[in-house]
Amino acid sequence: MVRSGADTTLWLVTSGAVAATPADRLPRPEQATLWGLGRTLALEHPKLYGGILDLPDLPDLPDLPEEPDGTLDRLPAVLAATLDRLPAVLAGTEDQAALRATGVLVPRLARAPLAGRTPVGPWRPSGTVLVTDGLGPMGLPAARWLAAHGARALVLTTDDPSATAPDDLGVPVTVSTCDPADEKELAALLAAIPADAPLTAVVHAAGTLRSGPVADLDLAQAAATLDAKVRGAATLHRLTGELEAFVLFSSVAATWGGGEQGAFAAANAYLDALAHHRHALGLPATALAWGPWEGVGLGAADAAGEAARREQLRRRGILALSPERALTAMADAVRHGEPVVTVADVDWTAFAPAFTAARPSPLLSDLPDVRDGVTADAAVEPAADTSSLAARLTALPEAEQHRALTDLVRREAAVVLGHDDPDAMPTGRPFTELGFDSLAAVNLRNRLGTATGVRLSATAVFDHPSPAALADHLLRHLAAPPAAAVGSLDEELDRLAGVLSDVSDEDERRRALARLQGLVGRLATPADGDRASVSEALGTASDEEIFRFIDSELS
């Protein structure tokens, strides 16, 4: 569907995948992966993606007893009530909703201050604690914190057979190449934990960030990304029994999506759902949807790419957490019994405008910084003087003008995505397939505005969806033909029609309309007695009628 260019809207539907009410038990947390994938689709394909709906938990029909106890009899009523509410959801601005017997419920991010709240328990690490990927960039800081705060022993899993634990942890450490997703291997590892230091807690920090647009994602790549997080967490859930803490390292990609992180967001959404599922069963569970950590890679191929991506996040308003600060938040969340908490350092005044520019996000709408006047079009003002660039373009042949602007678009697009080489941006490939989400699109819009002086709309990258198409759009604004090359009146009107066809911003449309009404009025001379009729027609015509007239008469 993404590649077909079909003029349609995609809605995803799950059942019992999200905890919309305290009564929701989430019997199928694996369906929550669609919620993570959908939040990424909303960023990468804002015009294609409609939203996601979670229906009430319905019985698994093949597993029903031959004579169900009335459950099957209630199914038509549940479905009918659900379908009755769908039109209201589809017609509104919400793109995430859970349909329950009490009504249509929608998610909102809210701050979770601890002041005035009483912890549910005084959790302090004890006994043996298992940390998956315990020698990794997030697992090892967690292991150090656990050892410093009371754990008597640590079991650290790794996929590196030659890896050894550092000598300064201060407690006995077992390093194992056990795959947490392998039930037999994990069972053997758990059985080897001594009775005098029993397993008391799990920290599931394993996971791999593989970047790539959803359009390029295949099943093998998705499975590789999902495997460590999803299968590992599910196996730990089945085999570990009673514990004091069960901590899952999730990601903000599951909370609000992440460009080029479709599979990663899906995997982490499962962790969040699993935490809710365990919580409903009365088992300890804490999923922490982390923002970026200092010193933890973001999936780039090299150090320069990592630095570029971190700088890109900083400009978007997302700052890196220190491991110490993050792990303090982990302990607070466990002690307060929160099943899912997002922990990130976000400047909402920078993040929200770009995040919502191409597509509104009701999810953020209750946050004070967003609610109190952050607009979706906080663009960098374009450079005031464009004469130099326009003059250089005018001096070039038309093909060279287009090539120069295409190269400019590719260079700026490469910077936005953290690539050193503009060749990573093929001229005809859609921006969405190159990894652009709404945040990256607004960043590119701002950079091109500064470089060219052209004030582009917030949706310019999606309205002109490839480097070549966006260069065409810029060329129409910048490269007025030399006076000697001005064509006939019909040719000039044709050129005007081409420019007007690209006007999507409502303010620009109104300004253009006012200018055109004035020009038409000047052309309506009284010689034929037509001035009154033309003026009357203009006075009663709507904006849309004027633009339809222009499209039909001047193009």
Coordinates of C-alpha atoms in Angstrom, one line a residue:
M1 CA 0.0 0.0 0.0
V2 CA 2.9 2.4 0.8
R3 CA 4.5 1.9 -2.6
S4 CA 1.3 1.7 -4.6
G5 CA 0.4 5.3 -4.1
A6 CA -3.2 4.3 -3.6
D7 CA -5.5 7.2 -2.7
T8 CA -6.9 5.6 0.5
T9 CA -6.6 5.7 4.3
L10 CA -5.1 2.9 6.4
W11 CA -6.7 2.1 9.7
L12 CA -5.4 -0.7 12.0
V13 CA -7.6 -2.6 14.3
T14 CA -6.6 -4.7 17.4
S15 CA -8.5 -6.4 20.2
G16 CA -7.5 -6.3 23.8
A17 CA -4.1 -4.8 23.0
V18 CA -4.1 -1.6 25.2
A19 CA -4.9 -0.9 28.8
A20 CA -7.6 1.7 28.3
T21 CA -9.3 1.0 31.7
P22 CA -8.2 -0.6 34.9
A23 CA -10.3 -3.6 34.0
D24 CA -8.4 -4.3 30.8
R25 CA -6.2 -7.4 31.2
L26 CA -4.5 -7.4 27.8
P27 CA -4.7 -11.1 27.1
R28 CA -2.9 -10.6 23.8
P29 CA -0.1 -8.1 24.4
E30 CA 1.5 -9.1 21.1
Q31 CA -1.2 -7.2 19.3
A32 CA 0.2 -4.0 20.8
T33 CA 3.1 -4.2 18.3
L34 CA 0.6 -2.7 15.7
W35 CA 0.3 0.3 18.0
G36 CA 4.0 0.9 17.9
L37 CA 4.1 0.4 14.1
G38 CA 1.1 2.6 13.6
R39 CA 2.7 5.5 15.5
T40 CA 5.7 5.3 13.2
L41 CA 3.5 5.1 10.1
A42 CA 1.7 8.3 11.3
L43 CA 5.1 10.1 11.1
E44 CA 6.4 8.5 7.9
H45 CA 3.1 8.6 6.0
P46 CA 0.9 11.2 7.5
K47 CA -1.5 11.3 4.5
L48 CA -1.8 7.5 4.2
Y49 CA -2.2 6.6 7.8
G50 CA -5.7 7.1 9.4
G51 CA -5.2 5.6 12.9
I52 CA -5.6 2.6 15.1
L53 CA -8.6 1.3 17.0
D54 CA -8.6 -1.3 19.9
L55 CA -11.9 -3.2 20.2
P56 CA -13.0 -4.8 23.5
D57 CA -11.4 -8.2 24.3
L58 CA -13.4 -10.8 22.4
P59 CA -13.4 -14.5 23.0
D60 CA -11.1 -16.7 20.9
L61 CA -13.8 -18.5 19.0
P62 CA -11.9 -21.7 18.1
D63 CA -11.1 -22.2 21.8
L64 CA -14.7 -21.8 23.1
P65 CA -16.3 -24.9 24.7
E66 CA -19.0 -26.6 22.8
E67 CA -21.6 -25.0 25.0
P68 CA -20.4 -21.6 25.9
D69 CA -21.7 -20.0 29.1
G70 CA -23.4 -17.2 27.3
T71 CA -20.2 -15.5 26.0
L72 CA -21.0 -16.2 22.4
D73 CA -24.5 -14.9 22.9
R74 CA -23.1 -11.5 24.0
L75 CA -20.8 -11.2 21.0
P76 CA -23.2 -9.6 18.5
A77 CA -24.2 -7.0 21.0
V78 CA -20.6 -6.1 21.7
L79 CA -19.8 -5.9 18.0
A80 CA -22.9 -3.8 17.3
A81 CA -22.1 -1.3 20.1
T82 CA -18.5 -1.0 18.8
L83 CA -19.5 -0.4 15.2
D84 CA -22.1 2.2 16.2
R85 CA -19.2 4.3 17.6
L86 CA -16.8 3.9 14.7
P87 CA -18.3 6.8 12.5
A88 CA -17.7 9.3 15.3
V89 CA -14.1 8.2 15.7
L90 CA -13.4 8.2 12.0
A91 CA -14.9 11.6 11.5
G92 CA -13.0 13.2 14.3
T93 CA -9.4 14.3 14.8
E94 CA -8.4 11.3 17.0
D95 CA -6.1 8.7 15.4
Q96 CA -5.8 6.4 18.5
A97 CA -8.9 5.1 20.3
A98 CA -10.1 2.2 22.4
L99 CA -13.7 1.3 22.2
R100 CA -15.1 0.0 25.5
A101 CA -18.6 -0.5 27.0
T102 CA -18.2 2.8 28.7
G103 CA -17.5 4.7 25.5
V104 CA -14.7 5.8 23.2
L105 CA -11.4 6.3 25.1
V106 CA -8.4 8.1 23.8
P107 CA -4.8 8.3 25.1
R108 CA -3.1 11.5 26.3
L109 CA 0.4 12.0 27.6
A110 CA 0.5 13.6 31.1
R111 CA 3.3 14.4 33.5
A112 CA 3.7 12.0 36.4
P113 CA 5.1 14.0 39.4
L114 CA 6.0 11.9 42.4
A115 CA 5.4 14.7 44.9
G116 CA 2.7 13.8 47.4
R117 CA 2.4 10.2 46.2
T118 CA 3.1 7.3 48.5
P119 CA 5.3 4.4 47.2
V120 CA 3.6 1.1 47.1
G121 CA 6.7 -0.6 48.4
P122 CA 10.3 0.1 49.5
W123 CA 12.0 -1.8 46.7
R124 CA 15.7 -2.3 47.2
P125 CA 17.7 -4.8 45.1
S126 CA 18.5 -8.0 47.0
G127 CA 19.5 -11.6 46.2
T128 CA 20.4 -12.2 42.6
V129 CA 19.3 -9.9 39.7
L130 CA 19.3 -11.0 36.1
V131 CA 20.1 -8.4 33.5
T132 CA 19.7 -9.2 29.8
D133 CA 22.4 -7.7 27.6
G134 CA 24.1 -7.0 30.9
L135 CA 27.4 -5.9 29.3
G136 CA 25.7 -3.6 26.8
P137 CA 25.5 0.2 26.9
M138 CA 22.3 0.2 29.0
G139 CA 22.6 -3.1 30.7
L140 CA 26.0 -2.5 32.3
P141 CA 25.1 0.9 33.9
A142 CA 22.0 -0.9 35.3
A143 CA 24.1 -3.7 36.6
R144 CA 26.4 -1.2 38.3
W145 CA 23.4 0.5 39.9
L146 CA 22.0 -2.8 41.1
A147 CA 25.2 -3.9 42.7
A148 CA 25.7 -0.5 44.4
H149 CA 22.2 -0.6 45.8
G150 CA 22.0 -4.0 47.4
A151 CA 22.1 -6.8 44.9
R152 CA 24.1 -9.8 46.3
A153 CA 24.9 -11.3 42.9
L154 CA 24.4 -10.5 39.2
V155 CA 23.7 -12.7 36.2
L156 CA 24.4 -10.9 33.0
T157 CA 23.5 -12.3 29.6
T158 CA 25.5 -11.4 26.4
D159 CA 25.7 -12.6 22.8
D160 CA 29.6 -12.3 22.9
P161 CA 31.2 -15.6 24.0
S162 CA 34.5 -13.8 24.7
A163 CA 33.0 -11.1 26.9
T164 CA 33.9 -10.9 30.6
A165 CA 32.5 -8.7 33.4
P166 CA 34.4 -5.7 34.7
D167 CA 36.3 -6.3 38.0
D168 CA 34.8 -3.3 39.9
L169 CA 31.1 -4.4 40.3
G170 CA 31.8 -5.5 43.8
V171 CA 29.5 -8.5 43.8
P172 CA 29.7 -12.1 42.3
V173 CA 28.9 -11.9 38.6
T174 CA 28.0 -14.7 36.2
V175 CA 28.3 -13.9 32.5
S176 CA 26.3 -16.2 30.3
T177 CA 25.7 -16.4 26.5
C178 CA 22.2 -17.6 27.2
D179 CA 19.6 -16.3 24.8
P180 CA 16.7 -15.1 26.9
A181 CA 14.4 -15.9 24.0
D182 CA 15.4 -19.6 24.1
E183 CA 13.2 -21.3 26.7
K184 CA 15.6 -24.2 27.4
E185 CA 18.6 -22.0 27.7
L186 CA 16.9 -19.6 30.1
A187 CA 15.4 -22.4 32.2
A188 CA 18.9 -23.9 32.6
L189 CA 20.4 -20.5 33.6
L190 CA 17.6 -19.9 36.2
A191 CA 18.1 -23.4 37.6
A192 CA 21.8 -22.7 38.2
I193 CA 21.1 -19.7 40.5
P194 CA 22.0 -20.8 44.1
A195 CA 19.2 -21.1 46.7
D196 CA 21.1 -18.9 49.2
A197 CA 20.9 -15.9 46.7
P198 CA 17.6 -16.5 44.9
L199 CA 16.5 -14.5 41.8
T200 CA 14.6 -11.5 43.0
A201 CA 14.5 -9.2 40.0
V202 CA 14.8 -9.1 36.2
V203 CA 16.0 -6.1 34.1
H204 CA 15.4 -6.8 30.5
A205 CA 17.7 -4.4 28.7
A206 CA 18.3 -6.5 25.5
G207 CA 17.4 -5.1 22.1
T208 CA 18.8 -4.0 18.8
L209 CA 18.0 -0.7 17.0
R210 CA 17.8 -1.3 13.3
S211 CA 16.8 1.8 11.4
G212 CA 14.9 1.9 8.2
P213 CA 11.6 3.2 6.7
V214 CA 8.6 1.1 7.1
A215 CA 8.3 0.9 3.3
D216 CA 11.7 -0.9 3.2
L217 CA 10.9 -3.3 6.1
D218 CA 10.7 -7.0 5.3
L219 CA 9.7 -9.9 7.6
A220 CA 13.3 -11.0 8.2
Q221 CA 14.3 -7.6 9.4
A222 CA 11.3 -7.2 11.5
A223 CA 11.7 -10.6 13.1
A224 CA 15.4 -9.8 13.9
T225 CA 14.4 -6.6 15.7
L226 CA 11.4 -8.1 17.5
D227 CA 13.2 -11.3 18.6
A228 CA 15.4 -10.1 21.5
K229 CA 12.9 -7.8 23.0
V230 CA 9.6 -9.6 22.4
R231 CA 10.5 -13.3 22.6
G232 CA 13.0 -12.6 25.4
A233 CA 10.4 -10.7 27.5
A234 CA 7.7 -13.3 26.9
T235 CA 10.1 -16.1 28.0
L236 CA 11.2 -14.2 31.1
H237 CA 7.5 -13.6 31.9
R238 CA 6.7 -17.3 31.7
L239 CA 9.7 -18.7 33.6
T240 CA 10.7 -16.3 36.3
G241 CA 7.7 -16.7 38.7
E242 CA 7.4 -14.5 41.8
L243 CA 9.8 -11.6 41.8
E244 CA 10.3 -8.3 43.6
A245 CA 10.7 -6.4 40.4
F246 CA 10.3 -7.1 36.7
V247 CA 11.8 -4.2 34.7
L248 CA 11.5 -3.8 30.9
F249 CA 13.6 -1.3 29.0
S250 CA 11.2 0.2 26.4
S251 CA 11.5 3.3 24.3
V252 CA 9.8 6.6 23.4
A253 CA 9.5 5.1 19.9
A254 CA 6.6 3.1 21.3
T255 CA 5.1 6.1 23.1
W256 CA 4.9 8.5 20.1
G257 CA 6.6 6.8 17.2
G258 CA 10.0 7.2 15.6
G259 CA 11.0 7.8 12.0
E260 CA 12.8 4.8 10.6
Q261 CA 12.0 2.9 13.7
G262 CA 8.9 1.0 12.8
A263 CA 10.0 -2.5 14.0
F264 CA 11.8 -1.1 17.0
A265 CA 8.6 0.9 18.0
A266 CA 6.5 -2.3 17.6
A267 CA 8.8 -4.3 19.8
N268 CA 8.8 -1.8 22.6
A269 CA 5.0 -1.4 22.4
Y270 CA 4.8 -5.1 23.2
L271 CA 7.0 -4.5 26.3
D272 CA 4.6 -1.8 27.5
A273 CA 1.6 -4.0 26.9
L274 CA 3.3 -6.9 28.7
A275 CA 3.9 -4.7 31.7
H276 CA 0.2 -3.8 31.8
H277 CA -0.7 -7.5 31.4
R278 CA 1.5 -8.6 34.3
H279 CA 0.1 -5.7 36.4
A280 CA -3.4 -6.9 35.8
L281 CA -2.4 -10.3 37.0
G282 CA -1.0 -8.9 40.2
L283 CA 2.6 -9.5 39.2
P284 CA 5.3 -6.8 39.5
A285 CA 6.0 -5.0 36.2
T286 CA 7.6 -1.7 35.2
A287 CA 8.2 -0.8 31.5
L288 CA 10.3 2.3 31.1
A289 CA 10.0 4.0 27.7
W290 CA 13.4 5.7 27.6
G291 CA 14.4 8.7 25.7
P292 CA 18.0 8.6 24.4
W293 CA 20.8 7.9 26.9
E294 CA 24.2 9.5 26.9
G295 CA 26.7 7.0 25.4
V296 CA 24.1 4.7 23.8
G297 CA 24.1 4.4 20.1
L298 CA 21.2 5.6 17.9
G299 CA 21.7 3.1 15.1
A300 CA 24.0 5.1 12.8
A301 CA 26.8 3.3 10.9
D302 CA 29.7 5.3 12.4
A303 CA 30.7 7.8 15.0
A304 CA 30.1 10.8 12.7
G305 CA 26.6 9.5 11.9
E306 CA 25.9 9.1 15.6
A307 CA 27.0 12.6 16.4
A308 CA 24.9 13.9 13.6
R309 CA 21.8 12.0 14.8
R310 CA 22.3 13.2 18.4
E311 CA 22.6 16.8 17.2
Q312 CA 19.5 16.3 15.1
L313 CA 17.6 15.1 18.2
R314 CA 18.9 18.1 20.2
R315 CA 17.6 20.5 17.6
R316 CA 14.2 18.7 17.8
G317 CA 14.1 19.2 21.5
I318 CA 15.1 15.7 22.7
L319 CA 18.1 15.7 25.0
A320 CA 20.1 12.7 26.2
L321 CA 19.6 11.4 29.7
S322 CA 22.5 10.6 31.9
P323 CA 22.5 7.0 33.0
E324 CA 22.5 8.0 36.7
R325 CA 19.4 10.2 36.2
A326 CA 17.7 7.5 34.2
L327 CA 18.3 4.7 36.8
T328 CA 17.1 6.9 39.6
A329 CA 13.9 7.3 37.7
M330 CA 13.8 3.5 37.3
A331 CA 13.9 2.9 41.0
D332 CA 11.2 5.6 41.6
A333 CA 8.9 4.0 39.0
V334 CA 9.4 0.5 40.5
R335 CA 8.7 1.8 44.1
H336 CA 5.5 3.6 43.0
G337 CA 4.1 0.5 41.2
E338 CA 3.8 2.2 37.8
P339 CA 3.4 -0.4 35.0
V340 CA 4.5 2.0 32.2
V341 CA 6.4 5.3 32.5
T342 CA 7.9 7.4 29.7
V343 CA 11.2 8.9 30.9
A344 CA 12.7 11.5 28.6
D345 CA 14.2 15.0 28.6
V346 CA 12.1 16.9 26.1
D347 CA 11.9 20.6 25.3
W348 CA 8.2 20.6 24.2
T349 CA 8.4 24.1 22.7
A350 CA 10.9 22.8 20.2
F351 CA 9.5 19.2 19.8
A352 CA 5.8 19.8 19.5
P353 CA 5.7 22.2 16.6
A354 CA 7.8 20.0 14.3
F355 CA 6.0 16.8 15.5
T356 CA 2.6 18.2 14.7
A357 CA 3.4 20.2 11.6
A358 CA 2.4 17.6 9.0
R359 CA -0.2 15.9 11.2
P360 CA -1.9 16.9 14.4
S361 CA -1.2 14.8 17.5
P362 CA -4.0 14.8 20.1
L363 CA -1.7 12.5 22.1
L364 CA 0.4 15.6 23.1
S365 CA -2.5 18.1 23.4
D366 CA -2.9 18.0 27.2
L367 CA 0.8 18.7 28.0
P368 CA 1.0 22.3 29.4
D369 CA 3.7 23.5 27.1
V370 CA 1.8 22.2 24.1
R371 CA -1.6 23.4 25.3
D372 CA -0.5 26.9 26.2
G373 CA 0.2 28.1 22.7
V374 CA 2.8 26.1 21.0
T375 CA 1.9 26.4 17.3
A376 CA 2.5 23.9 14.5
D377 CA 4.2 26.3 12.2
A378 CA 7.1 27.7 14.3
A379 CA 9.3 27.9 11.2
V380 CA 12.8 29.4 10.9
E381 CA 12.3 32.7 9.1
P382 CA 13.8 32.5 5.6
A383 CA 16.7 34.6 4.6
A384 CA 15.7 38.1 3.6
D385 CA 17.9 38.4 0.5
T386 CA 17.3 35.9 -2.3
S387 CA 18.5 38.0 -5.2
S388 CA 22.0 36.4 -5.3
L389 CA 20.7 32.8 -5.5
A390 CA 18.0 33.8 -8.0
A391 CA 20.6 35.7 -10.1
R392 CA 22.9 32.6 -10.2
L393 CA 20.0 30.4 -11.2
T394 CA 18.8 32.8 -13.9
A395 CA 22.2 32.8 -15.5
L396 CA 22.1 29.0 -15.9
P397 CA 20.3 26.9 -18.6
E398 CA 17.0 25.5 -17.3
A399 CA 18.4 22.0 -16.9
E400 CA 21.3 23.3 -14.9
Q401 CA 18.9 25.4 -12.7
H402 CA 17.0 22.3 -11.8
R403 CA 20.2 20.3 -11.2
A404 CA 21.6 23.0 -8.9
L405 CA 18.4 23.1 -6.8
T406 CA 18.2 19.3 -6.7
D407 CA 21.7 19.1 -5.4
L408 CA 20.9 21.7 -2.7
V409 CA 17.8 19.7 -1.6
R410 CA 19.8 16.5 -1.5
R411 CA 22.6 18.1 0.6
E412 CA 20.2 19.5 3.1
A413 CA 18.2 16.3 3.2
A414 CA 21.4 14.3 3.9
V415 CA 22.2 16.7 6.8
V416 CA 18.8 16.3 8.3
L417 CA 19.0 12.5 8.3
G418 CA 22.6 12.4 9.5
H419 CA 24.3 11.3 6.3
D420 CA 27.7 12.5 5.2
D421 CA 27.1 11.8 1.5
P422 CA 24.2 13.4 -0.5
D423 CA 24.3 10.4 -2.8
A424 CA 22.3 8.6 0.0
M425 CA 19.4 10.8 -1.2
P426 CA 18.4 9.5 -4.7
T427 CA 16.7 12.3 -6.7
G428 CA 13.5 10.5 -7.6
R429 CA 12.9 8.5 -4.5
P430 CA 10.2 9.6 -2.1
F431 CA 11.3 11.3 1.1
T432 CA 9.2 8.9 3.1
E433 CA 11.1 6.0 1.7
L434 CA 14.4 7.8 2.6
G435 CA 13.4 7.9 6.2
F436 CA 11.7 11.2 6.5
D437 CA 9.0 11.6 9.2
S438 CA 7.2 14.8 10.0
L439 CA 10.0 16.0 12.3
A440 CA 12.6 15.6 9.6
A441 CA 10.3 17.2 7.0
V442 CA 9.9 20.3 9.1
N443 CA 13.7 20.4 9.7
L444 CA 14.3 20.2 5.9
R445 CA 11.7 22.9 5.3
N446 CA 13.4 25.2 7.7
R447 CA 16.9 24.6 6.3
L448 CA 15.7 25.1 2.7
G449 CA 13.9 28.3 3.8
T450 CA 17.1 29.7 5.3
A451 CA 19.2 28.7 2.2
T452 CA 16.8 29.9 -0.5
G453 CA 14.6 32.6 1.1
V454 CA 11.5 30.7 0.0
R455 CA 8.9 30.3 2.7
L456 CA 7.8 26.7 2.3
S457 CA 4.6 25.3 3.8
A458 CA 4.9 22.8 6.7
T459 CA 3.8 20.0 4.4
A460 CA 6.1 20.9 1.5
V461 CA 8.1 17.7 1.8
F462 CA 5.0 15.6 1.6
D463 CA 3.3 17.8 -1.1
H464 CA 6.5 17.5 -3.3
P465 CA 7.6 14.1 -2.2
S466 CA 11.1 13.7 -3.7
P467 CA 14.2 15.8 -4.0
A468 CA 13.5 16.3 -7.7
A469 CA 9.9 17.3 -7.1
L470 CA 10.8 19.7 -4.3
A471 CA 13.6 21.2 -6.5
D472 CA 10.9 21.9 -9.2
H473 CA 8.8 23.6 -6.6
L474 CA 11.7 25.8 -5.5
L475 CA 12.6 26.6 -9.1
R476 CA 9.2 28.0 -9.8
H477 CA 9.7 30.4 -6.9
L478 CA 13.2 31.4 -7.6
A479 CA 14.1 31.3 -11.3
A480 CA 12.1 34.1 -13.1
P481 CA 13.1 34.1 -16.8
P482 CA 15.3 37.1 -18.0
A483 CA 13.4 39.9 -19.6
A484 CA 14.5 39.0 -23.1
A485 CA 13.2 35.5 -22.6
V486 CA 9.7 36.5 -21.5
G487 CA 7.1 34.6 -23.6
S488 CA 3.7 35.5 -24.9
L489 CA 0.8 36.4 -22.7
D490 CA -0.5 32.9 -23.0
E491 CA 2.9 31.4 -22.0
E492 CA 3.1 33.7 -19.0
L493 CA -0.4 32.8 -17.9
D494 CA 0.5 29.1 -18.3
R495 CA 3.5 29.7 -16.0
L496 CA 1.3 31.5 -13.5
A497 CA -1.1 28.6 -13.5
G498 CA 1.8 26.2 -12.8
V499 CA 2.8 28.3 -9.8
L500 CA -0.7 28.6 -8.5
S501 CA -1.2 24.8 -8.7
D502 CA 1.4 24.4 -6.0
V503 CA -0.2 26.8 -3.6
S504 CA -1.4 24.7 -0.6
D505 CA -0.9 27.1 2.3
E506 CA -4.2 28.8 3.2
D507 CA -2.6 32.2 3.9
E508 CA -0.7 32.1 0.6
R509 CA -4.0 31.2 -1.2
R510 CA -5.8 34.2 0.3
R511 CA -3.0 36.5 -0.6
A512 CA -2.9 35.2 -4.2
L513 CA -6.6 35.5 -4.4
A514 CA -6.6 39.1 -3.4
R515 CA -3.9 39.9 -6.0
L516 CA -5.8 38.1 -8.7
Q517 CA -9.1 39.8 -7.9
G518 CA -7.3 43.1 -8.3
L519 CA -5.7 42.1 -11.6
V520 CA -9.0 40.8 -13.0
G521 CA -10.7 44.1 -11.9
R522 CA -8.1 46.1 -13.9
L523 CA -8.7 43.9 -17.0
A524 CA -12.5 44.5 -16.8
T525 CA -12.7 47.7 -18.9
P526 CA -16.1 49.4 -19.3
A527 CA -15.8 49.4 -23.2
D528 CA -17.9 46.3 -23.5
G529 CA -20.1 47.2 -20.5
D530 CA -18.7 44.2 -18.8
R531 CA -17.1 45.9 -15.8
A532 CA -20.3 45.6 -13.7
S533 CA -20.9 41.9 -14.6
V534 CA -17.2 40.9 -13.9
S535 CA -17.2 42.8 -10.6
E536 CA -20.5 41.3 -9.6
A537 CA -19.2 37.8 -10.4
L538 CA -16.0 38.3 -8.5
G539 CA -17.9 39.7 -5.5
T540 CA -20.2 36.7 -5.2
A541 CA -17.6 34.0 -6.1
S542 CA -16.1 31.8 -3.4
D543 CA -12.3 31.3 -3.0
E544 CA -12.7 27.7 -4.4
E545 CA -14.7 29.0 -7.4
I546 CA -12.0 31.6 -8.2
F547 CA -9.3 28.9 -8.0
R548 CA -11.3 26.5 -10.2
F549 CA -11.7 29.4 -12.7
I550 CA -7.9 29.9 -12.7
D551 CA -7.3 26.2 -13.2
S552 CA -9.7 25.9 -16.1
E553 CA -9.0 29.2 -17.9
L554 CA -5.3 29.8 -17.4
S555 CA -3.8 26.3 -17.4

